[in-house]
CSV table of C-alpha atoms and ligand atoms in Angstrom, one decimal:
chain,number,residue,atom,x,y,z
F,20,MET,CA,25.4,-56.8,39.8
F,21,THR,CA,22.1,-56.4,37.8
F,22,LEU,CA,21.0,-52.9,37.0
F,23,LEU,CA,17.3,-52.2,37.8
F,24,PRO,CA,15.5,-50.8,34.7
F,25,GLY,CA,14.8,-47.0,35.0
F,26,PRO,CA,11.2,-45.7,34.9
F,27,ARG,CA,9.5,-46.2,31.5
F,28,LEU,CA,9.3,-43.3,29.1
F,29,VAL,CA,5.6,-43.1,29.6
F,30,ASP,CA,6.0,-42.7,33.4
F,31,ARG,CA,8.6,-40.0,33.0
F,32,ASP,CA,6.4,-38.3,30.5
F,33,ARG,CA,3.4,-38.4,32.9
F,34,ALA,CA,5.5,-36.6,35.5
F,35,HIS,CA,6.2,-33.4,33.5
F,36,VAL,CA,4.9,-33.3,30.0
F,37,TRP,CA,1.6,-31.6,28.9
F,38,HIS,CA,0.3,-32.9,25.6
F,39,PRO,CA,-1.7,-31.0,22.9
F,40,TYR,CA,-5.5,-31.6,22.6
F,41,THR,CA,-5.2,-34.0,25.5
F,42,GLN,CA,-7.4,-34.2,28.7
F,43,MET,CA,-4.5,-35.1,30.9
F,44,ARG,CA,-6.7,-36.8,33.5
F,45,THR,CA,-8.5,-39.3,31.3
F,46,ALA,CA,-6.4,-39.8,28.2
F,47,PRO,CA,-4.7,-43.1,27.7
F,48,PRO,CA,-0.9,-43.1,28.1
F,49,PRO,CA,0.9,-41.7,25.1
F,50,LEU,CA,2.6,-44.1,22.7
F,51,PRO,CA,6.3,-44.2,23.5
F,52,ILE,CA,7.9,-44.0,20.0
F,53,VAL,CA,11.6,-44.5,19.9
F,54,SER,CA,12.3,-44.8,16.2
F,55,GLY,CA,10.7,-44.6,12.7
F,56,LYS,CA,11.5,-46.1,9.3
F,57,GLY,CA,9.4,-45.8,6.2
F,58,VAL,CA,5.7,-46.0,7.1
F,59,TYR,CA,6.4,-47.6,10.5
F,60,LEU,CA,6.9,-46.2,14.0
F,61,TYR,CA,8.6,-48.4,16.6
F,62,THR,CA,7.7,-48.3,20.3
F,63,GLU,CA,9.9,-48.6,23.4
F,64,ASP,CA,8.3,-52.0,24.1
F,65,GLY,CA,9.1,-53.3,20.6
F,66,ARG,CA,5.8,-52.8,18.8
F,67,ARG,CA,5.7,-51.9,15.1
F,68,ILE,CA,2.9,-49.5,14.2
F,69,LEU,CA,1.9,-48.3,10.7
F,70,ASP,CA,1.7,-44.5,10.7
F,71,GLY,CA,-1.7,-44.1,9.0
F,72,ILE,CA,-1.9,-40.3,9.4
F,73,SER,CA,1.6,-39.4,8.4
F,74,SER,CA,2.3,-38.0,11.9
F,75,TRP,CA,-0.3,-35.3,11.6
F,76,TRP,CA,-0.2,-35.1,7.9
F,77,VAL,CA,3.4,-34.0,7.6
F,78,ASN,CA,5.4,-37.1,6.7
F,79,ILE,CA,5.1,-37.8,3.0
F,80,HIS,CA,8.3,-39.8,2.1
F,81,GLY,CA,8.4,-42.0,5.2
F,82,HIS,CA,10.3,-41.7,8.4
F,83,SER,CA,14.1,-41.4,8.5
F,84,HIS,CA,14.5,-41.1,4.8
F,85,PRO,CA,18.3,-41.5,3.9
F,86,LYS,CA,18.3,-38.6,1.3
F,87,LEU,CA,16.5,-36.2,3.7
F,88,ASN,CA,18.8,-37.3,6.6
F,89,ASP,CA,21.7,-36.6,4.4
F,90,ALA,CA,20.5,-33.1,3.3
F,91,LEU,CA,19.9,-32.2,7.0
F,92,MET,CA,23.4,-33.4,8.0
F,93,ARG,CA,25.1,-31.6,5.2
F,94,GLN,CA,23.3,-28.3,5.9
F,95,ALA,CA,24.1,-28.6,9.7
F,96,GLN,CA,27.7,-28.8,8.8
F,97,GLN,CA,27.4,-25.6,6.7
F,98,LEU,CA,25.1,-23.3,8.5
F,99,GLU,CA,22.5,-24.3,11.1
F,100,HIS,CA,20.8,-20.9,11.4
F,101,VAL,CA,21.0,-17.2,10.8
F,102,MET,CA,18.5,-14.4,11.4
F,103,PHE,CA,16.5,-13.6,8.3
F,104,ALA,CA,16.1,-9.8,8.6
F,105,GLY,CA,19.2,-8.2,6.9
F,106,CYS,CA,20.7,-11.7,6.1
F,107,THR,CA,19.9,-14.3,3.5
F,108,HIS,CA,21.3,-17.8,2.8
F,109,PRO,CA,21.5,-20.2,-0.1
F,110,ALA,CA,18.9,-22.7,1.2
F,111,ALA,CA,16.2,-20.1,1.6
F,112,VAL,CA,16.8,-18.6,-1.9
F,113,ASP,CA,17.0,-22.0,-3.6
F,114,LEU,CA,13.8,-23.0,-1.9
F,115,ALA,CA,12.0,-19.8,-2.8
F,116,GLU,CA,13.0,-20.2,-6.5
F,117,ARG,CA,11.9,-23.8,-6.4
F,118,LEU,CA,8.6,-23.0,-4.9
F,119,VAL,CA,7.8,-20.3,-7.4
F,120,SER,CA,8.6,-22.7,-10.2
F,121,ILE,CA,6.0,-25.2,-9.0
F,122,LEU,CA,3.3,-23.0,-7.5
F,123,PRO,CA,0.2,-22.0,-9.5
F,124,ARG,CA,1.5,-19.4,-12.0
F,125,GLY,CA,1.5,-15.8,-10.7
F,126,LEU,CA,2.6,-16.6,-7.1
F,127,GLU,CA,6.1,-15.0,-7.1
F,128,ARG,CA,7.0,-14.0,-3.5
F,129,VAL,CA,7.8,-16.3,-0.6
F,130,PHE,CA,7.5,-15.1,3.1
F,131,TYR,CA,8.8,-17.7,5.5
F,132,SER,CA,7.5,-18.5,9.0
F,133,ASP,CA,7.4,-21.4,11.4
F,134,ASN,CA,4.4,-23.7,10.9
F,135,GLY,CA,0.9,-23.9,9.5
F,136,SER,CA,-0.7,-21.5,12.0
F,137,THR,CA,1.9,-18.8,11.4
F,138,ALA,CA,1.6,-19.3,7.7
F,139,VAL,CA,-2.1,-18.4,8.1
F,140,GLU,CA,-1.4,-15.5,10.6
F,141,VAL,CA,0.9,-14.1,8.0
F,142,ALA,CA,-1.7,-14.3,5.3
F,143,VAL,CA,-4.3,-12.6,7.5
F,144,LYS,CA,-1.9,-9.8,8.5
F,145,LEU,CA,-0.7,-9.4,4.9
F,146,ALA,CA,-4.2,-9.1,3.5
F,147,THR,CA,-5.1,-6.6,6.2
F,148,GLN,CA,-2.1,-4.4,5.7
F,149,TYR,CA,-2.4,-4.8,1.9
F,150,TRP,CA,-5.7,-3.0,1.9
F,151,THR,CA,-4.4,-0.3,4.3
F,152,ASN,CA,-1.4,0.3,2.0
F,153,MET,CA,-3.8,0.4,-0.9
F,154,GLY,CA,-5.8,3.2,0.7
F,155,ALA,CA,-8.8,1.0,1.7
F,156,PRO,CA,-8.3,0.3,5.4
F,157,GLU,CA,-12.1,-0.3,5.8
F,158,ARG,CA,-11.6,-3.6,3.9
F,159,ARG,CA,-10.8,-5.8,7.0
F,160,VAL,CA,-13.5,-8.5,7.2
F,161,PHE,CA,-12.6,-12.0,6.1
F,162,VAL,CA,-15.1,-14.4,4.7
F,163,THR,CA,-14.3,-17.9,5.8
F,164,LEU,CA,-16.2,-21.2,5.7
F,165,HIS,CA,-18.0,-23.3,8.3
F,166,HIS,CA,-16.0,-26.4,9.2
F,167,ALA,CA,-12.8,-24.6,8.4
F,168,TYR,CA,-9.7,-25.2,10.5
F,169,HIS,CA,-6.7,-22.9,10.0
F,170,GLY,CA,-4.6,-23.4,13.1
F,171,ASP,CA,-4.5,-22.6,16.8
F,172,THR,CA,-3.0,-19.1,17.1
F,173,VAL,CA,-5.5,-16.3,17.7
F,174,GLY,CA,-5.8,-15.0,14.2
F,175,ALA,CA,-5.9,-18.6,12.7
F,176,MET,CA,-8.6,-19.5,15.3
F,177,SER,CA,-10.6,-16.4,14.4
F,178,VAL,CA,-10.8,-17.4,10.7
F,179,SER,CA,-11.6,-21.0,11.6
F,180,GLY,CA,-15.1,-22.4,12.1
F,181,ASP,CA,-16.7,-22.5,15.5
F,182,SER,CA,-15.5,-25.7,17.2
F,183,VAL,CA,-14.1,-27.3,20.3
F,184,PHE,CA,-10.7,-26.0,19.1
F,185,THR,CA,-11.8,-22.4,19.3
F,186,ARG,CA,-14.8,-22.2,21.8
F,187,ALA,CA,-12.8,-21.6,25.0
F,188,PHE,CA,-11.0,-18.6,23.4
F,189,THR,CA,-14.1,-16.8,21.9
F,190,PRO,CA,-13.4,-13.6,23.8
F,191,LEU,CA,-10.0,-13.3,22.1
F,192,LEU,CA,-11.2,-13.8,18.5
F,193,PHE,CA,-12.1,-11.1,15.9
F,194,SER,CA,-15.3,-11.5,14.0
F,195,VAL,CA,-15.5,-12.9,10.5
F,196,ALA,CA,-18.3,-13.6,8.0
F,197,ARG,CA,-18.9,-17.4,7.8
F,198,ALA,CA,-20.3,-19.0,4.7
F,199,HIS,CA,-21.4,-22.5,3.7
F,200,ALA,CA,-18.8,-25.1,2.9
F,201,PRO,CA,-19.6,-27.6,0.1
F,202,TYR,CA,-20.2,-30.4,2.5
F,203,CYS,CA,-22.1,-32.6,0.1
F,204,TYR,CA,-23.0,-35.4,2.7
F,205,ARG,CA,-24.7,-32.8,4.8
F,206,CYS,CA,-25.6,-30.4,2.0
F,207,PRO,CA,-26.1,-26.9,3.7
F,208,VAL,CA,-28.8,-26.0,1.1
F,209,GLY,CA,-30.5,-29.4,1.0
F,210,LEU,CA,-29.5,-30.5,-2.5
F,211,GLU,CA,-28.0,-33.7,-4.1
F,212,ARG,CA,-24.5,-33.5,-5.5
F,213,ALA,CA,-25.5,-35.5,-8.6
F,214,SER,CA,-28.0,-32.8,-9.7
F,215,CYS,CA,-26.8,-29.6,-8.0
F,216,HIS,CA,-24.9,-26.7,-9.5
F,217,VAL,CA,-22.9,-25.9,-6.3
F,218,GLU,CA,-25.7,-23.5,-5.2
F,219,CYS,CA,-23.9,-23.4,-1.8
F,220,LEU,CA,-21.6,-20.9,-3.4
F,221,GLY,CA,-24.4,-18.4,-3.1
F,222,ASP,CA,-23.7,-18.0,0.6
F,223,ILE,CA,-20.2,-16.6,-0.1
F,224,GLU,CA,-21.7,-14.3,-2.7
F,225,ARG,CA,-24.3,-13.1,-0.2
F,226,ALA,CA,-21.6,-12.4,2.4
F,227,LEU,CA,-19.5,-10.5,-0.1
F,228,ALA,CA,-22.5,-8.4,-1.3
F,229,THR,CA,-23.5,-7.6,2.3
F,230,LEU,CA,-19.9,-6.7,3.3
F,231,GLY,CA,-19.4,-4.5,0.2
F,232,ASP,CA,-16.3,-2.3,0.6
F,233,THR,CA,-15.5,-3.9,4.0
F,234,ALA,CA,-14.6,-7.3,2.6
F,235,ALA,CA,-10.9,-8.0,2.6
F,236,ALA,CA,-10.5,-11.6,1.5
F,237,VAL,CA,-12.1,-15.0,1.2
F,238,LEU,CA,-10.0,-17.7,3.0
F,239,VAL,CA,-10.5,-21.4,2.2
F,240,GLU,CA,-8.8,-24.8,2.5
F,241,PRO,CA,-9.1,-25.7,-1.2
F,242,MET,CA,-10.6,-29.1,-2.1
F,243,LEU,CA,-10.2,-30.7,1.3
F,244,GLN,CA,-11.3,-29.2,4.6
F,245,GLY,CA,-9.1,-31.3,7.0
F,246,ALA,CA,-9.6,-31.1,10.7
F,247,GLY,CA,-13.3,-30.0,10.1
F,248,GLY,CA,-14.1,-33.6,9.0
F,249,MET,CA,-12.1,-34.4,5.8
F,250,ILE,CA,-14.7,-32.7,3.6
F,251,VAL,CA,-13.9,-33.2,-0.1
F,252,TRP,CA,-15.1,-30.5,-2.4
F,253,PRO,CA,-16.4,-30.5,-5.9
F,254,ALA,CA,-13.7,-28.6,-8.0
F,255,GLU,CA,-16.5,-26.3,-9.4
F,256,PHE,CA,-16.8,-24.8,-5.9
F,257,LEU,CA,-13.1,-23.8,-5.9
F,258,ALA,CA,-13.4,-22.3,-9.4
F,259,GLY,CA,-16.5,-20.4,-8.3
F,260,VAL,CA,-14.8,-18.9,-5.2
F,261,ARG,CA,-12.1,-17.4,-7.5
F,262,ARG,CA,-14.8,-16.0,-9.8
F,263,LEU,CA,-16.6,-14.4,-6.8
F,264,CYS,CA,-13.3,-12.9,-5.4
F,265,ASP,CA,-12.7,-11.4,-8.8
F,266,ARG,CA,-16.2,-10.1,-9.2
F,267,TYR,CA,-16.2,-8.4,-5.7
F,268,GLY,CA,-12.5,-7.3,-5.9
F,269,VAL,CA,-11.3,-9.2,-2.8
F,270,LEU,CA,-8.2,-11.3,-2.3
F,271,LEU,CA,-8.4,-15.1,-2.4
F,272,ILE,CA,-6.3,-16.8,0.3
F,273,ALA,CA,-5.7,-20.6,-0.1
F,274,ASP,CA,-4.7,-22.4,3.0
F,275,GLU,CA,-2.8,-25.4,1.5
F,276,VAL,CA,-1.1,-26.3,4.8
F,277,LEU,CA,-2.6,-29.7,4.5
F,278,THR,CA,-3.3,-30.0,0.8
F,279,GLY,CA,0.0,-28.8,-0.5
F,280,PHE,CA,2.7,-31.1,-1.9
F,281,GLY,CA,0.6,-33.8,-3.5
F,282,ARG,CA,-1.9,-34.7,-0.8
F,283,THR,CA,-4.9,-34.3,-3.1
F,284,GLY,CA,-3.2,-35.9,-6.1
F,285,ARG,CA,-1.9,-32.6,-7.6
F,286,MET,CA,1.1,-30.7,-6.3
F,287,PHE,CA,-1.3,-28.0,-5.0
F,288,ALA,CA,-5.1,-28.4,-4.5
F,289,CYS,CA,-5.6,-25.1,-6.3
F,290,GLU,CA,-4.7,-26.9,-9.5
F,291,HIS,CA,-8.0,-28.8,-9.4
F,292,GLY,CA,-9.9,-25.5,-10.0
F,293,PRO,CA,-7.6,-24.6,-11.6
F,294,VAL,CA,-7.2,-21.3,-9.8
F,295,THR,CA,-4.3,-19.0,-8.7
F,296,PRO,CA,-5.0,-17.5,-5.3
F,297,ASP,CA,-3.6,-14.1,-4.4
F,298,ILE,CA,-2.0,-15.7,-1.3
F,299,ILE,CA,-1.2,-19.3,-0.5
F,300,CYS,CA,-0.2,-20.8,2.9
F,301,LEU,CA,2.2,-23.8,3.0
F,302,SER,CA,3.6,-25.9,5.8
F,303,LYS,CA,3.3,-29.5,7.0
F,304,ALA,CA,4.6,-31.6,4.1
F,305,LEU,CA,6.8,-28.7,2.9
F,306,THR,CA,9.7,-30.3,4.9
F,307,ALA,CA,8.3,-33.8,4.5
F,308,GLY,CA,7.7,-33.9,8.3
F,309,TYR,CA,11.3,-33.2,9.4
F,310,LEU,CA,11.2,-29.7,10.8
F,311,PRO,CA,8.7,-26.9,11.3
F,312,LEU,CA,8.6,-24.4,8.4
F,313,GLY,CA,5.8,-22.2,7.0
F,314,ALA,CA,5.7,-20.3,3.8
F,315,THR,CA,3.1,-17.7,2.7
F,316,CYS,CA,3.5,-17.0,-1.0
F,317,THR,CA,1.9,-14.0,-2.8
F,318,THR,CA,1.5,-12.5,-6.2
F,319,GLU,CA,3.8,-9.6,-7.2
F,320,ALA,CA,0.7,-7.3,-6.9
F,321,VAL,CA,0.3,-8.1,-3.2
F,322,HIS,CA,4.0,-7.7,-2.6
F,323,ASP,CA,4.2,-4.4,-4.5
F,324,ALA,CA,1.6,-2.8,-2.2
F,325,PHE,CA,4.2,-2.9,0.6
F,326,LEU,CA,6.9,-1.1,-1.5
F,327,SER,CA,7.4,2.5,-0.4
F,328,ASP,CA,10.0,5.0,0.7
F,329,ASP,CA,8.1,5.0,4.0
F,330,ARG,CA,9.6,2.3,6.2
F,331,SER,CA,6.5,1.9,8.3
F,332,ARG,CA,4.6,0.5,5.2
F,333,ALA,CA,6.9,-2.6,5.4
F,334,PHE,CA,5.5,-5.9,6.6
F,335,PHE,CA,6.3,-6.0,10.3
F,336,HIS,CA,6.3,-9.7,11.0
F,337,GLY,CA,9.0,-12.2,11.7
F,338,HIS,CA,10.1,-15.0,13.9
F,339,SER,CA,13.5,-16.0,15.4
F,340,PHE,CA,13.5,-19.1,13.2
F,341,THR,CA,12.2,-17.5,10.0
F,342,ALA,CA,13.7,-19.4,7.0
F,343,ASN,CA,15.7,-21.8,9.2
F,344,PRO,CA,18.4,-23.2,6.9
F,345,LEU,CA,18.0,-26.8,8.1
F,346,ALA,CA,14.3,-26.8,7.4
F,347,CYS,CA,14.9,-25.1,4.0
F,348,ALA,CA,17.5,-27.7,3.1
F,349,VAL,CA,15.2,-30.6,3.9
F,350,ALA,CA,12.4,-29.0,2.0
F,351,LEU,CA,14.6,-28.8,-1.1
F,352,ALA,CA,15.6,-32.4,-0.8
F,353,SER,CA,11.9,-33.4,-0.4
F,354,LEU,CA,11.0,-31.5,-3.6
F,355,ALA,CA,13.8,-33.2,-5.5
F,356,LEU,CA,12.3,-36.6,-4.4
F,357,PHE,CA,9.0,-35.7,-6.1
F,358,GLU,CA,10.8,-35.8,-9.4
F,359,GLU,CA,13.3,-38.6,-8.7
F,360,ASP,CA,10.6,-41.0,-7.3
F,361,GLY,CA,7.6,-40.1,-9.4
F,362,VAL,CA,5.7,-39.2,-6.2
F,363,LEU,CA,2.6,-37.7,-7.8
F,364,GLU,CA,2.0,-40.8,-9.9
F,365,ARG,CA,2.3,-42.8,-6.7
F,366,VAL,CA,-0.3,-40.7,-5.0
F,367,ARG,CA,-2.6,-41.2,-7.9
F,368,ARG,CA,-2.2,-45.0,-7.6
F,369,LEU,CA,-2.9,-44.7,-3.9
F,370,GLU,CA,-6.1,-42.7,-4.6
F,371,ALA,CA,-7.3,-45.4,-7.0
F,372,GLN,CA,-6.7,-48.1,-4.4
F,373,LEU,CA,-8.4,-46.1,-1.7
F,374,MET,CA,-11.4,-45.5,-3.9
F,375,ALA,CA,-11.8,-49.2,-4.8
F,376,GLY,CA,-10.9,-50.5,-1.3
F,377,LEU,CA,-13.2,-48.2,0.7
F,378,ALA,CA,-16.2,-48.1,-1.7
F,379,PRO,CA,-17.7,-51.4,-0.2
F,380,LEU,CA,-17.8,-49.8,3.2
F,381,ARG,CA,-20.6,-47.5,1.9
F,382,GLY,CA,-22.9,-50.6,2.4
F,383,LEU,CA,-22.4,-50.8,6.1
F,384,PRO,CA,-25.2,-49.5,8.4
F,385,ALA,CA,-22.7,-47.6,10.5
F,386,VAL,CA,-21.2,-45.8,7.5
F,387,GLY,CA,-22.8,-42.5,6.3
F,388,ASP,CA,-20.3,-41.4,3.7
F,389,VAL,CA,-17.0,-42.4,2.1
F,390,ARG,CA,-14.8,-39.6,0.7
F,391,VAL,CA,-11.5,-40.1,-1.2
F,392,ILE,CA,-9.1,-37.5,-2.7
F,393,GLY,CA,-5.5,-38.1,-3.6
F,394,GLY,CA,-3.8,-39.8,-0.6
F,395,VAL,CA,-6.7,-39.4,1.8
F,396,GLY,CA,-9.6,-41.8,2.5
F,397,ALA,CA,-12.3,-40.8,4.9
F,398,ILE,CA,-15.2,-42.7,6.3
F,399,GLU,CA,-17.9,-40.6,8.1
F,400,LEU,CA,-19.8,-42.8,10.5
F,401,VAL,CA,-23.5,-42.2,11.1
F,402,ALA,CA,-23.8,-40.1,14.2
F,403,ARG,CA,-25.7,-41.8,17.0
F,404,GLU,CA,-28.3,-39.2,18.1
F,405,ASP,CA,-28.5,-40.6,21.6
F,406,ALA,CA,-24.8,-40.1,22.4
F,407,PRO,CA,-23.3,-37.0,23.9
F,408,GLY,CA,-21.2,-35.0,21.5
F,409,ALA,CA,-22.4,-37.3,18.7
F,410,GLY,CA,-21.3,-36.3,15.2
F,411,GLY,CA,-18.6,-33.9,16.3
F,412,TYR,CA,-14.9,-33.9,17.2
F,413,LEU,CA,-15.7,-35.1,20.7
F,414,ASP,CA,-17.9,-38.0,19.6
F,415,GLU,CA,-16.9,-40.9,21.9
F,416,VAL,CA,-16.6,-43.3,19.0
F,417,GLY,CA,-13.3,-41.6,17.9
F,418,PRO,CA,-11.1,-42.7,20.9
F,419,ARG,CA,-12.8,-46.1,21.0
F,420,LEU,CA,-12.0,-46.8,17.3
F,421,ALA,CA,-8.5,-45.4,17.7
F,422,ALA,CA,-7.8,-47.9,20.5
F,423,ALA,CA,-9.1,-50.7,18.3
F,424,PHE,CA,-6.9,-49.7,15.4
F,425,LEU,CA,-3.9,-49.4,17.6
F,426,GLY,CA,-4.4,-52.9,19.0
F,427,ARG,CA,-4.0,-54.0,15.4
F,428,GLY,CA,-0.8,-52.0,14.8
F,429,LEU,CA,-2.4,-49.1,12.9
F,430,LEU,CA,-2.1,-45.5,14.1
F,431,LEU,CA,-5.2,-43.5,13.2
F,432,ARG,CA,-6.7,-40.6,15.0
F,433,PRO,CA,-10.4,-40.3,14.0
F,434,LEU,CA,-11.9,-36.8,14.0
F,435,GLY,CA,-14.8,-37.8,16.2
F,436,ASN,CA,-17.0,-39.9,13.9
F,437,VAL,CA,-14.8,-39.4,10.9
F,438,VAL,CA,-12.2,-42.1,10.5
F,439,TYR,CA,-9.5,-41.2,8.0
F,440,PHE,CA,-6.4,-42.7,6.5
F,441,MET,CA,-3.7,-40.4,5.2
F,442,PRO,CA,-0.4,-42.4,5.0
F,443,PRO,CA,3.0,-41.4,3.8
F,444,TYR,CA,3.1,-41.6,0.0
F,445,VAL,CA,5.7,-44.4,0.2
F,446,ILE,CA,3.2,-46.9,1.5
F,447,SER,CA,3.1,-50.1,-0.6
F,448,GLU,CA,0.0,-51.5,-2.2
F,449,ALA,CA,0.1,-54.5,0.2
F,450,GLU,CA,0.4,-52.2,3.2
F,451,THR,CA,-2.5,-50.1,2.0
F,452,ALA,CA,-4.6,-53.2,1.4
F,453,TRP,CA,-3.8,-54.3,5.0
F,454,ALA,CA,-4.8,-50.9,6.5
F,455,ILE,CA,-8.1,-50.9,4.5
F,456,GLU,CA,-8.8,-54.4,5.9
F,457,GLN,CA,-8.2,-53.3,9.4
F,458,MET,CA,-10.5,-50.2,8.9
F,459,ALA,CA,-13.2,-52.4,7.4
F,460,GLU,CA,-13.1,-55.0,10.2
F,461,VAL,CA,-13.1,-52.5,13.0
F,462,ILE,CA,-15.9,-50.4,11.4
F,463,CYS,CA,-17.9,-53.6,10.6
F,464,ALA,CA,-17.7,-54.5,14.3
F,465,GLU,CA,-19.1,-51.0,15.0
F,466,SER,CA,-22.0,-51.6,12.6
F,467,PRO,CA,-24.8,-53.2,14.5
F,468,ARG,CA,-25.1,-50.0,16.7
V,526,PLP,C1,-5.5,-26.4,6.7
V,526,PLP,C2,-4.6,-26.2,8.0
V,526,PLP,N1,-4.2,-24.9,8.2
V,526,PLP,C3,-3.4,-24.7,9.3
V,526,PLP,C4,-3.0,-25.7,10.1
V,526,PLP,C5,-2.2,-25.4,11.3
V,526,PLP,O1,-0.9,-25.9,11.1
V,526,PLP,P1,0.1,-26.1,12.4
V,526,PLP,O2,-0.5,-27.2,13.2
V,526,PLP,O3,1.4,-26.4,11.8
V,526,PLP,O4,0.1,-24.8,13.2
V,526,PLP,C6,-3.5,-27.0,9.9
V,526,PLP,C7,-3.1,-28.0,10.9
V,526,PLP,O5,-3.7,-29.1,10.9
V,526,PLP,C8,-4.3,-27.2,8.8
V,526,PLP,O6,-4.8,-28.5,8.6
């Protein structure tokens, strides 16, 4: 007797699953991924696909890494989870010690949560209560940047730029002061990077001067604004933001959910300034893409503002899975790999290859700008003025190019008209060269538009 095959994964998925950021009526079927190894993902129907965006920017050492698998299994046999109020455990303490030893000097306290959005929510709530505890409750307005993306929870959306990610939820959001980002390709103050002196910083200064004693903090994605279009900053802008925060006496919050753990070529993007923020948000590559974990780390001064004999001044925030031991154990194993495998050096080589390999694309008529930092290469296509949604996340060119890349075995997810490549750091030179070739050919075909 021959057994009939059961329904395919995609058909079963279609019956009950609701996917993120997905128009369930028109989206193409999801990729049925059944395994992963190194930079490759494998589908149910036997295709091998290069993970060109590190599974949403989280996977840095490749899929199913033997040392990370091992760390996870060992921790599972020891302690899978315990609540984190009133309890502690070795993996959380070891990880906090390790993070403090590599973070910009001065960041001494680690508050765990679940993901990037919660790491930002925690930062926003910490900054708010910090000022209340300091006797300045009127300091509650955040200065954030245009094109910012800080996550999808309500607080994280409020501090993000206005976009398709936030617009449907406007009635829920609190108001913030928004200032220019250093988006050099579309300079907000009409200057050229080669001759400017980051005059765009003036907008943050104006916001801080206007807000006066009501400003709480400036919140930025240092050096690389990710979901807003892979916007790479001049380091002077970052240093300038720190100076302004000091001048106006407000906190600096660095959202390094994307940039942390080597993505920009330094362990943390703040090192490019170099600056030490008062609060830093970490997630994504913290666990090398294995498990959700967030960490919001602060200076001792921020932490000390919560110390009191009055229990109500404590920070009332937590999650069921705060400091999950499995996630902490994998994070520790991931950080050990940075040293064992010379990971930052590898990212620098990747950066050099991306710079050299993507530079020729600047000459194509369809290409407006090419931006590279660390392990990220982005190509902003010229927006077609006659197309609906042109030049934004909903630009129809994005899904069309994604399908073309996928047909060639390369998984990319353009942000509208911004194509970007952000592979796991373990990618080989030959694999990077191959991916650059695919991007060049597909974008070339796009050129006579
Ligand atoms: C800079 C930044 N902050 C926060 C987030 C939100 O992280 P999560 O998707 O884990 O909630 C993201 C996600 O892309 C991000 O890029």
